[in-house]
Amino acid sequence: MSGEHESILILDFGSQYTQLIARRVRELNVFSEILPCDAALERVRRPGLKGIVLSGGPQSVYDENAPSMDPEIYNLGVPVLGICYGLQLMMRDLGGEIVAADSAEYGPASVEIEDPHSPMFIGLDARQFVWASHGDHISKPAPGFVRTASSRNAPFSALEDRANQRFGLQFHPEVHHTRQGREMLRNFVHGICGCSGDWSMRAFIDEAIEQVREQVGDGKVVCGLSGGVDSSVMALLLHRALGDRLTCIFVDNGLLRKGEAEQVLGDFRERYHLEVRHAAAGERFLDKLAGVTEPERKRKIIGATFIEVFDEEAEAVGGVDFLAQGTIYPDRIESAAIKGPATTIKTHHNVGGLPDHMKLDLVEPLKDLFKDEVRKLGHELGLDPAFVGRHPFPGPGLAVRILGEITSERVRIAQDCDAIFIEELREAGLYDSTSQAFVVLLPVRTVGVMGDFRTYGNVVAIRAVETQDFMTADWARLPVDFLSRVSSRIVNEVREVNRVVYDITSKPPGTIEWE
Ligand code: XMP
């Protein structure tokens, strides 16, 4: 994607907000990419490059292993914006001075714009409420730079060398607490860098289709279809590009939500006319899981069995040249590790190693997109909103929601309870306001009464969370009447269950799943 596009490049110095910068730029309809700060000059210089942003970072520029970049990057002839650490580095590299401040500035801060004509601040309020996080501050700007904003704790909140198109902010415009941060980034991207903002999902589709056709030629492609957002969107996109030269493989591990296999197969075959092979492997998975209670062992067994089954199916398709994977951008961003610019590449936890004989060439049409962009793409491709807005579902499925041993009976109990909970959530209009919701079947039994009988039945826990990024989450404050209705329905309709509890643990310290 990086080829001819107008693009803004973000060099990562290790800030937790680097990805946010990239997303904000894309929201301005300009393609953006993140590279580690020590990327070679040849990777940075590219056709269509319109500007460079230097991210923040946790270190001090005078630390022994402080991350730095090739100074030639300042001279590429495109505007450069340094944010926090990025600004301090720019000052250090270009001849300014930085000192450890007596008082650090963390969190909300108020900043006075001193030059309303600065191209960074055109059209913005004179007083800005921003998000800061820095211990050091600039004591002497580099030659050619003038101050354009200040705050009580940072005499140089913003600096610029307009003649050389170099700008710096000592706070984070990408964070939403910086109230006019988006406008500042717009001023940089559209105003200073002169981007036209013509990058859109529609343009992406055309280009992605062209690229896939070029890569695949008249070859044959297989892809795993799980019914999750990424694989569904990928399958539709590839189908547009390749028609019946795409075969989807749906590995049904028997640990899916109730009715899910039928729904995914029905939709993709009948509605979207894709060729989907149904590998009904539930029994095989259950056999391998018999007697296993340890969560990581469950995950390993399921991962390995998935690959076996997928491999057999691909073999049965025959003459396959390419394997398509729903890798998305956050899975493969190379980021500057905190210890120094050693490059680490994240791998997706569900994309395990395939056996050697399956070393097919990879097609990864979503590899440049963030999750919310994948959803937008799904929408453009006509994927049912019910699919696009679905809660995420873990690869190992109900196996990690059935604590203790997994048997076909316990799978059915978990599915039945979960189906009731989700149906009620939808009916009450609460599904979209929760990020993930499910039922956990516990490995304990408790005493109850039903009619005149004492019962000794299963306990299930209901879990519902709200979260932006699944890294932290809060438990959903579901109305008590709603919880009460779910509880009675479960206990009345699922004979084996006689007790329902609600999980009120946030993450951290809890996790979203129970194992
Ligand atoms: P935790 O439980 O770590 O979950 O707070 C965060 C998100 O990751 C999902 N999750 C998994 N997804 N394979 C997956 O594909 C797994 O083994 C797995 N474990 C947790 C979880 O559902 C939540 O969305």
Coordinates of C-alpha atoms and ligand atoms in Angstrom, one line a residue:
M1 CA 0.0 0.0 0.0
S2 CA 2.9 2.3 0.7
G3 CA 3.7 2.7 -3.0
E4 CA 2.2 5.7 -4.7
H5 CA 0.0 6.9 -2.0
E6 CA 0.2 10.2 -0.3
S7 CA 1.4 9.1 3.1
I8 CA 2.5 10.3 6.5
L9 CA 5.2 8.2 8.2
I10 CA 5.3 7.8 11.9
L11 CA 8.6 6.9 13.5
D12 CA 8.1 5.0 16.7
F13 CA 10.2 5.9 19.8
G14 CA 8.2 3.6 22.0
S15 CA 5.2 5.7 23.1
Q16 CA 2.1 3.9 24.1
Y17 CA 0.2 6.4 21.9
T18 CA 2.1 5.7 18.6
Q19 CA -0.7 3.7 17.1
L20 CA -3.2 6.4 18.0
I21 CA -1.2 8.9 15.9
A22 CA -1.5 6.6 12.9
R23 CA -5.2 6.2 13.4
R24 CA -5.8 9.9 13.7
V25 CA -4.0 10.5 10.5
R26 CA -6.0 7.9 8.7
E27 CA -9.2 9.5 10.1
L28 CA -8.1 12.5 8.0
N29 CA -8.2 10.2 5.0
V30 CA -4.5 10.1 4.6
F31 CA -2.6 6.8 4.6
S32 CA -0.1 6.5 7.5
E33 CA 2.4 3.9 8.4
I34 CA 4.5 3.2 11.5
L35 CA 8.2 2.4 11.3
P36 CA 10.6 1.7 14.1
C37 CA 12.7 4.8 14.8
D38 CA 15.9 3.2 13.7
A39 CA 14.5 2.3 10.3
A40 CA 17.0 2.8 7.5
L41 CA 16.8 6.0 5.4
E42 CA 15.8 4.0 2.3
R43 CA 12.7 2.7 4.1
V44 CA 11.7 6.1 5.1
R45 CA 12.2 7.8 1.8
R46 CA 9.4 6.7 -0.5
P47 CA 7.2 8.0 -3.3
G48 CA 4.2 9.9 -2.0
L49 CA 5.8 10.7 1.4
K50 CA 4.3 14.0 2.5
G51 CA 5.4 14.3 6.1
I52 CA 7.0 12.6 9.1
V53 CA 5.8 12.4 12.7
L54 CA 8.3 11.5 15.5
S55 CA 6.3 9.8 18.3
G56 CA 6.7 10.2 22.0
G57 CA 8.7 7.8 24.0
P58 CA 9.3 6.8 27.7
Q59 CA 13.0 7.7 27.8
S60 CA 15.1 10.8 28.2
V61 CA 17.1 11.9 25.2
Y62 CA 20.3 11.9 27.2
D63 CA 19.8 8.3 28.5
E64 CA 22.6 5.9 27.5
N65 CA 20.4 3.8 25.2
A66 CA 18.1 6.6 24.2
P67 CA 16.5 5.7 20.8
S68 CA 17.5 7.9 18.0
M69 CA 17.1 8.1 14.2
D70 CA 19.2 8.8 11.2
P71 CA 19.6 12.6 11.2
E72 CA 19.4 12.6 7.4
I73 CA 15.6 12.2 7.9
Y74 CA 15.4 15.9 8.9
N75 CA 16.6 16.7 5.4
L76 CA 14.2 14.7 3.2
G77 CA 12.4 17.9 2.2
V78 CA 9.1 17.0 3.9
P79 CA 7.7 18.6 7.1
V80 CA 8.6 16.9 10.4
L81 CA 6.5 17.1 13.5
G82 CA 8.0 15.9 16.8
I83 CA 5.7 15.0 19.7
C84 CA 7.1 15.0 23.2
Y85 CA 10.2 12.7 23.0
G86 CA 10.2 13.3 19.3
L87 CA 10.4 17.1 19.9
Q88 CA 13.2 16.7 22.5
L89 CA 15.1 14.5 20.1
M90 CA 14.7 17.0 17.4
M91 CA 16.1 19.7 19.7
R92 CA 19.0 17.6 20.8
D93 CA 19.9 16.6 17.2
L94 CA 19.6 20.1 15.8
G95 CA 21.6 21.9 18.6
G96 CA 19.2 22.8 21.4
E97 CA 19.3 21.7 25.1
I98 CA 17.0 19.7 27.3
V99 CA 17.1 19.5 31.1
A100 CA 15.4 17.3 33.7
A101 CA 12.6 19.6 35.0
D102 CA 12.0 20.3 38.7
S103 CA 8.3 19.6 38.2
A104 CA 7.3 17.1 35.6
E105 CA 4.1 17.6 33.6
Y106 CA 1.8 14.6 33.5
G107 CA -1.8 14.5 32.6
P108 CA -4.0 17.5 31.8
A109 CA -2.3 20.9 31.2
S110 CA -3.3 24.3 30.0
V111 CA -1.3 25.8 27.2
E112 CA -1.2 29.4 25.9
I113 CA -0.8 29.7 22.1
E114 CA 1.5 32.7 21.6
D115 CA 1.5 32.8 17.8
P116 CA -2.0 32.5 16.4
H117 CA -0.5 32.6 12.9
S118 CA 1.5 29.4 13.5
P119 CA 0.4 26.9 10.8
M120 CA 0.0 24.3 13.6
F121 CA -2.5 26.4 15.4
I122 CA -4.5 28.2 12.7
G123 CA -8.1 28.5 13.6
L124 CA -7.7 27.2 17.1
D125 CA -8.5 28.7 20.5
A126 CA -5.8 30.7 22.2
R127 CA -6.0 28.6 25.3
Q128 CA -5.6 24.9 24.8
F129 CA -6.4 22.0 27.1
V130 CA -3.9 19.3 26.4
W131 CA -2.5 16.0 27.6
A132 CA 1.1 16.0 28.6
S133 CA 3.5 13.4 29.9
H134 CA 7.1 14.4 30.2
G135 CA 9.8 14.8 32.9
D136 CA 12.4 16.6 30.8
H137 CA 11.9 20.0 29.2
I138 CA 13.6 22.1 26.7
S139 CA 15.8 24.8 28.1
K140 CA 17.2 26.1 24.9
P141 CA 15.6 25.7 21.5
A142 CA 17.8 24.7 18.5
P143 CA 18.9 27.5 16.2
G144 CA 16.1 28.7 13.9
F145 CA 13.3 27.6 16.2
V146 CA 10.8 30.0 17.8
R147 CA 8.4 29.4 20.6
T148 CA 4.7 29.3 19.6
A149 CA 3.1 28.1 22.8
S150 CA 4.0 27.7 26.5
S151 CA 2.5 26.4 29.8
R152 CA 3.3 26.9 33.4
N153 CA 5.5 23.8 33.7
A154 CA 6.9 23.8 30.2
P155 CA 8.3 27.1 28.8
F156 CA 8.4 25.6 25.4
S157 CA 5.1 23.8 24.8
A158 CA 5.4 24.2 21.0
L159 CA 8.2 25.3 18.8
E160 CA 8.7 25.7 15.1
D161 CA 11.2 26.4 12.4
R162 CA 8.8 27.4 9.7
A163 CA 11.5 28.0 7.1
N164 CA 12.6 24.4 7.4
Q165 CA 9.1 23.0 8.0
R166 CA 10.0 21.6 11.4
F167 CA 7.5 21.6 14.2
G168 CA 7.2 20.3 17.7
L169 CA 4.6 19.8 20.4
Q170 CA 5.6 19.0 24.0
F171 CA 2.1 17.4 24.5
H172 CA 0.1 14.7 22.8
P173 CA -2.3 15.9 20.1
E174 CA -3.3 12.3 19.3
V175 CA -4.9 11.7 22.7
H176 CA -8.5 12.6 23.0
H177 CA -7.9 14.6 26.2
T178 CA -6.2 17.2 24.1
R179 CA -9.4 18.9 23.1
Q180 CA -8.3 20.4 19.8
G181 CA -5.7 17.7 19.1
R182 CA -7.5 16.5 16.0
E183 CA -7.5 20.0 14.6
M184 CA -3.8 20.4 15.2
L185 CA -3.1 17.1 13.4
R186 CA -5.4 18.3 10.6
N187 CA -3.4 21.5 10.4
F188 CA -0.2 19.5 10.1
V189 CA -1.4 16.8 7.7
H190 CA -3.6 18.9 5.4
G191 CA -2.2 22.4 5.9
I192 CA 1.5 22.0 6.4
C193 CA 2.1 18.7 4.6
G194 CA -0.5 19.6 1.9
C195 CA -2.1 16.1 1.8
S196 CA -5.3 16.1 -0.2
G197 CA -7.0 13.4 2.0
D198 CA -8.1 11.1 -0.8
W199 CA -7.5 7.8 1.0
S200 CA -10.8 6.1 1.5
M201 CA -12.1 2.6 2.0
R202 CA -13.6 2.6 -1.5
A203 CA -10.2 3.4 -3.0
F204 CA -8.7 0.8 -0.7
I205 CA -11.0 -1.9 -2.1
D206 CA -10.1 -1.2 -5.7
E207 CA -6.5 -1.2 -5.0
A208 CA -6.5 -4.2 -2.7
I209 CA -8.4 -6.2 -5.4
E210 CA -5.9 -5.2 -8.0
Q211 CA -3.0 -6.2 -5.8
V212 CA -4.5 -9.6 -5.0
R213 CA -5.1 -10.3 -8.6
E214 CA -1.6 -9.3 -9.5
Q215 CA -0.1 -11.5 -6.7
V216 CA -2.3 -14.6 -7.3
G217 CA -2.3 -14.5 -11.1
D218 CA -4.4 -17.5 -12.1
G219 CA -3.5 -19.4 -8.9
K220 CA -5.9 -20.9 -6.3
V221 CA -6.3 -19.6 -2.8
V222 CA -7.6 -21.1 0.4
C223 CA -8.5 -19.2 3.5
G224 CA -9.8 -20.0 6.9
L225 CA -13.3 -18.6 7.6
S226 CA -14.3 -18.5 11.3
G227 CA -17.2 -16.1 11.1
G228 CA -15.2 -13.5 13.0
V229 CA -15.0 -10.0 11.5
D230 CA -11.5 -10.2 10.1
S231 CA -11.9 -13.5 8.3
S232 CA -15.3 -12.7 7.1
V233 CA -14.2 -9.4 5.6
M234 CA -11.2 -11.0 4.1
A235 CA -13.2 -13.7 2.5
L236 CA -15.6 -11.2 0.9
L237 CA -12.7 -9.1 -0.4
L238 CA -10.9 -12.1 -1.9
H239 CA -14.1 -13.4 -3.4
R240 CA -14.5 -10.1 -5.2
A241 CA -11.0 -10.4 -6.5
L242 CA -10.9 -14.0 -7.4
G243 CA -14.4 -15.5 -7.6
D244 CA -14.4 -19.2 -7.5
R245 CA -10.6 -19.5 -7.3
L246 CA -11.1 -18.8 -3.6
T247 CA -12.1 -21.7 -1.3
C248 CA -12.9 -21.0 2.3
I249 CA -12.4 -23.6 4.9
F250 CA -14.6 -23.4 8.0
V251 CA -13.2 -25.6 10.7
D252 CA -16.1 -26.4 13.0
N253 CA -14.3 -27.5 16.3
G254 CA -17.6 -28.1 18.0
L255 CA -16.8 -25.4 20.5
L256 CA -18.7 -22.6 18.8
R257 CA -21.7 -20.6 20.0
K258 CA -25.0 -22.3 19.6
G259 CA -26.2 -22.4 16.0
E260 CA -23.1 -20.5 14.8
A261 CA -21.9 -23.1 12.3
E262 CA -25.2 -23.1 10.5
Q263 CA -25.4 -19.4 10.5
V264 CA -21.9 -18.8 9.1
L265 CA -22.3 -21.5 6.5
G266 CA -25.8 -20.4 5.5
D267 CA -24.8 -16.8 5.1
F268 CA -21.6 -17.2 3.2
R269 CA -22.8 -19.9 0.9
E270 CA -26.3 -18.7 0.1
R271 CA -26.1 -15.0 0.6
Y272 CA -22.6 -14.2 -0.6
H273 CA -22.2 -17.2 -2.9
L274 CA -18.8 -18.2 -1.6
E275 CA -17.4 -21.7 -1.8
V276 CA -17.1 -22.9 1.8
R277 CA -15.9 -26.3 2.9
H278 CA -17.4 -27.4 6.2
A279 CA -15.0 -29.4 8.3
A280 CA -17.3 -30.8 10.9
A281 CA -14.5 -31.9 13.3
G282 CA -16.3 -31.5 16.7
E283 CA -15.9 -35.1 17.7
R284 CA -12.2 -35.1 16.8
F285 CA -11.6 -32.0 19.0
L286 CA -13.6 -33.5 21.9
D287 CA -11.7 -36.8 21.7
K288 CA -8.4 -34.9 22.0
L289 CA -9.6 -32.8 24.8
A290 CA -11.0 -35.6 26.9
G291 CA -9.8 -35.4 30.5
V292 CA -7.9 -32.1 29.9
T293 CA -8.6 -29.4 32.4
E294 CA -5.5 -27.1 32.2
P295 CA -6.3 -24.0 30.0
E296 CA -3.0 -23.7 28.2
R297 CA -3.1 -27.4 27.3
K298 CA -6.6 -26.9 26.0
R299 CA -5.3 -24.1 23.8
K300 CA -2.4 -26.1 22.5
I301 CA -4.5 -29.1 21.6
I302 CA -7.0 -27.0 19.9
G303 CA -4.4 -25.0 17.9
A304 CA -2.6 -28.2 16.8
T305 CA -5.8 -30.0 15.9
F306 CA -7.0 -26.9 13.9
I307 CA -3.9 -27.0 11.8
E308 CA -4.2 -30.8 11.2
V309 CA -7.8 -30.4 10.1
F310 CA -7.1 -27.3 8.0
D311 CA -4.2 -29.0 6.3
E312 CA -6.3 -32.0 5.4
E313 CA -9.1 -29.8 4.0
A314 CA -6.6 -27.8 1.9
E315 CA -5.1 -31.0 0.6
A316 CA -8.6 -32.1 -0.4
V317 CA -9.2 -28.9 -2.3
G318 CA -6.1 -29.7 -4.3
G319 CA -3.7 -27.6 -6.4
V320 CA -3.7 -24.7 -3.9
D321 CA -1.0 -22.1 -4.4
F322 CA -1.8 -19.5 -1.8
L323 CA -3.0 -19.3 1.8
A324 CA -4.9 -16.2 2.8
Q325 CA -4.6 -14.9 6.3
G326 CA -6.6 -12.2 8.1
T327 CA -3.5 -10.5 9.6
I328 CA -4.3 -6.9 10.4
Y329 CA -2.0 -4.0 10.9
P330 CA -1.7 -4.0 14.7
D331 CA -0.5 -7.7 14.5
R332 CA 2.6 -6.7 12.6
I333 CA 3.6 -3.3 13.6
E334 CA 7.3 -3.3 14.4
S335 CA 7.8 -1.2 17.4
A336 CA 10.7 0.2 19.3
A337 CA 11.2 -1.9 22.3
I338 CA 11.6 0.2 25.5
K339 CA 15.1 -1.1 26.1
G340 CA 16.3 0.3 22.9
P341 CA 15.5 0.2 19.2
A342 CA 15.6 -3.6 19.0
T343 CA 12.9 -4.5 16.6
T344 CA 10.2 -6.9 17.6
I345 CA 7.4 -8.1 15.4
K346 CA 4.2 -9.2 17.0
T347 CA 2.7 -12.4 15.8
H348 CA -1.0 -13.1 16.1
H349 CA -1.7 -15.6 18.8
N350 CA -3.9 -17.6 16.6
V351 CA -1.7 -17.7 13.6
G352 CA 0.5 -20.6 14.6
G353 CA 3.2 -22.3 12.6
L354 CA 1.9 -24.3 9.7
P355 CA 3.6 -27.6 8.9
D356 CA 6.5 -27.3 6.5
H357 CA 4.8 -29.0 3.6
M358 CA 2.1 -26.3 3.8
K359 CA 4.5 -23.5 3.3
L360 CA 2.2 -21.7 0.8
D361 CA 2.7 -18.1 -0.2
L362 CA 0.7 -15.8 1.9
V363 CA -2.0 -13.4 0.8
E364 CA -2.7 -10.9 3.5
P365 CA -5.1 -8.3 2.1
L366 CA -6.0 -6.7 5.5
K367 CA -2.4 -6.3 6.6
D368 CA -2.4 -2.5 6.4
L369 CA -5.7 -1.9 8.3
F370 CA -6.7 -1.2 11.8
K371 CA -9.6 -3.1 13.3
D372 CA -12.1 -0.3 13.0
E373 CA -11.0 0.1 9.3
V374 CA -11.7 -3.6 8.8
R375 CA -15.2 -3.0 10.1
K376 CA -15.6 -0.1 7.7
L377 CA -14.4 -2.2 4.9
G378 CA -16.9 -4.9 5.8
H379 CA -19.6 -2.4 5.7
E380 CA -18.5 -1.2 2.2
L381 CA -18.4 -4.8 1.0
G382 CA -22.0 -5.3 2.1
L383 CA -21.3 -7.6 5.0
D384 CA -24.4 -7.8 7.3
P385 CA -24.1 -5.3 10.2
A386 CA -24.8 -8.3 12.5
F387 CA -21.5 -9.7 11.4
V388 CA -19.6 -6.4 11.5
G389 CA -20.7 -5.6 15.0
R390 CA -20.3 -9.0 16.5
H391 CA -18.5 -9.4 19.8
P392 CA -15.1 -11.1 19.4
F393 CA -15.0 -14.8 20.1
P394 CA -11.7 -16.5 21.2
G395 CA -10.1 -19.0 18.8
P396 CA -10.3 -21.9 21.3
G397 CA -14.0 -21.0 21.6
L398 CA -16.0 -22.4 24.5
A399 CA -13.1 -24.5 25.6
V400 CA -11.8 -21.6 27.7
R401 CA -15.3 -20.9 29.0
I402 CA -16.0 -24.4 30.2
L403 CA -13.8 -24.7 33.3
G404 CA -12.7 -28.2 34.0
E405 CA -13.3 -31.0 31.7
I406 CA -14.9 -30.5 28.3
T407 CA -17.6 -33.1 27.4
S408 CA -20.3 -32.9 24.7
E409 CA -22.9 -32.4 27.5
R410 CA -21.0 -29.6 29.1
V411 CA -20.6 -27.9 25.7
R412 CA -24.3 -28.1 25.2
I413 CA -25.0 -26.6 28.6
A414 CA -22.6 -23.7 28.0
Q415 CA -24.1 -23.1 24.5
D416 CA -27.7 -23.1 25.8
C417 CA -26.9 -20.7 28.6
D418 CA -24.9 -18.4 26.4
A419 CA -27.6 -18.3 23.7
I420 CA -30.2 -17.2 26.3
F421 CA -27.9 -14.4 27.6
I422 CA -27.1 -13.1 24.2
E423 CA -30.7 -13.3 23.0
E424 CA -31.8 -11.3 26.0
L425 CA -28.9 -8.7 25.5
R426 CA -30.1 -8.2 22.0
E427 CA -33.7 -7.9 22.9
A428 CA -32.9 -5.4 25.6
G429 CA -30.8 -3.3 23.2
L430 CA -27.7 -3.9 25.3
Y431 CA -25.7 -6.0 22.9
D432 CA -24.0 -3.0 21.1
S433 CA -23.2 -1.2 24.3
T434 CA -21.3 -4.1 25.7
S435 CA -18.0 -5.1 24.1
Q436 CA -18.0 -8.7 24.9
A437 CA -20.5 -10.9 26.8
F438 CA -20.7 -14.6 27.5
V439 CA -21.4 -17.3 30.0
V440 CA -18.8 -19.4 31.8
L441 CA -19.6 -22.9 33.0
L442 CA -17.9 -23.5 36.3
P443 CA -16.5 -26.8 37.6
V444 CA -18.5 -26.7 40.8
R445 CA -22.0 -27.8 41.8
T446 CA -24.2 -26.3 44.3
V447 CA -27.4 -27.2 46.2
G448 CA -30.7 -25.7 45.2
V449 CA -34.4 -26.3 45.4
M450 CA -36.9 -26.6 42.5
G451 CA -40.5 -27.3 43.4
D452 CA -40.3 -29.8 46.2
F453 CA -37.0 -31.2 45.2
R454 CA -33.5 -30.5 46.3
T455 CA -31.2 -30.1 43.3
Y456 CA -27.4 -30.5 43.0
G457 CA -26.6 -28.6 39.8
N458 CA -24.1 -26.6 37.8
V459 CA -23.2 -22.9 38.4
V460 CA -22.7 -20.5 35.5
A461 CA -21.2 -17.1 35.6
I462 CA -22.3 -14.3 33.4
R463 CA -19.6 -12.0 32.1
A464 CA -20.1 -8.7 30.3
V465 CA -17.5 -6.1 29.8
E466 CA -17.0 -2.6 28.2
T467 CA -13.7 -1.8 26.7
Q468 CA -12.0 0.2 24.0
D469 CA -9.1 -2.1 23.3
F470 CA -9.5 -5.3 25.3
M471 CA -6.3 -4.5 27.1
T472 CA -8.2 -3.0 30.0
A473 CA -11.9 -3.5 30.6
D474 CA -14.7 -2.7 33.1
W475 CA -17.6 -4.9 34.0
A476 CA -20.8 -3.8 32.4
R477 CA -23.3 -2.2 34.8
L478 CA -26.2 -4.2 33.4
P479 CA -29.6 -3.3 34.9
V480 CA -30.6 -5.6 37.8
D481 CA -34.0 -6.4 36.3
F482 CA -32.3 -7.5 33.2
L483 CA -29.9 -9.8 35.1
S484 CA -32.8 -11.2 37.1
R485 CA -34.6 -12.1 33.8
V486 CA -31.5 -13.8 32.4
S487 CA -31.0 -15.7 35.6
S488 CA -34.5 -17.1 35.8
R489 CA -34.5 -18.0 32.1
I490 CA -31.3 -19.9 32.4
V491 CA -32.3 -21.8 35.5
N492 CA -35.8 -22.6 34.1
E493 CA -34.7 -23.5 30.6
V494 CA -31.4 -25.3 31.2
R495 CA -32.2 -28.2 33.5
E496 CA -28.6 -28.9 34.6
V497 CA -28.0 -25.3 35.9
N498 CA -29.4 -24.2 39.3
R499 CA -27.4 -21.1 40.0
V500 CA -26.3 -18.0 38.1
V501 CA -23.7 -15.4 39.3
Y502 CA -22.6 -12.1 37.8
D503 CA -18.9 -11.4 37.4
I504 CA -18.1 -7.8 38.7
T505 CA -14.3 -7.9 38.2
S506 CA -12.6 -5.3 36.0
K507 CA -9.4 -6.0 34.0
P508 CA -6.9 -5.6 35.5
P509 CA -6.8 -7.3 38.0
G510 CA -9.1 -9.9 36.3
T511 CA -8.9 -10.9 32.6
I512 CA -11.9 -10.9 30.3
E513 CA -12.0 -14.7 29.9
W514 CA -11.9 -16.9 33.0
E515 CA -9.1 -19.1 31.8
Ligands
XMP1 P1 -8.3 -11.7 28.2 O1 -9.0 -12.9 28.8 O2 -6.9 -11.9 28.0 O3 -8.9 -11.5 26.8 O4 -8.6 -10.4 29.0 C1 -8.7 -10.4 25.9 C2 -9.4 -10.7 24.6 O5 -8.7 -11.8 24.0 C3 -9.6 -12.9 23.8 N1 -8.9 -14.1 24.0 C4 -8.5 -15.0 23.1 N2 -8.6 -14.9 21.7 N3 -7.5 -16.9 21.5 C5 -8.1 -15.9 21.0 O6 -8.3 -15.8 19.7 C6 -7.3 -17.1 22.8 O7 -6.7 -18.0 23.3 C7 -7.8 -16.0 23.7 N4 -7.8 -15.8 25.0 C8 -8.5 -14.6 25.2 C9 -10.7 -12.6 24.7 O8 -11.9 -13.2 24.3 C10 -10.8 -11.1 24.8 O9 -11.5 -10.6 23.6

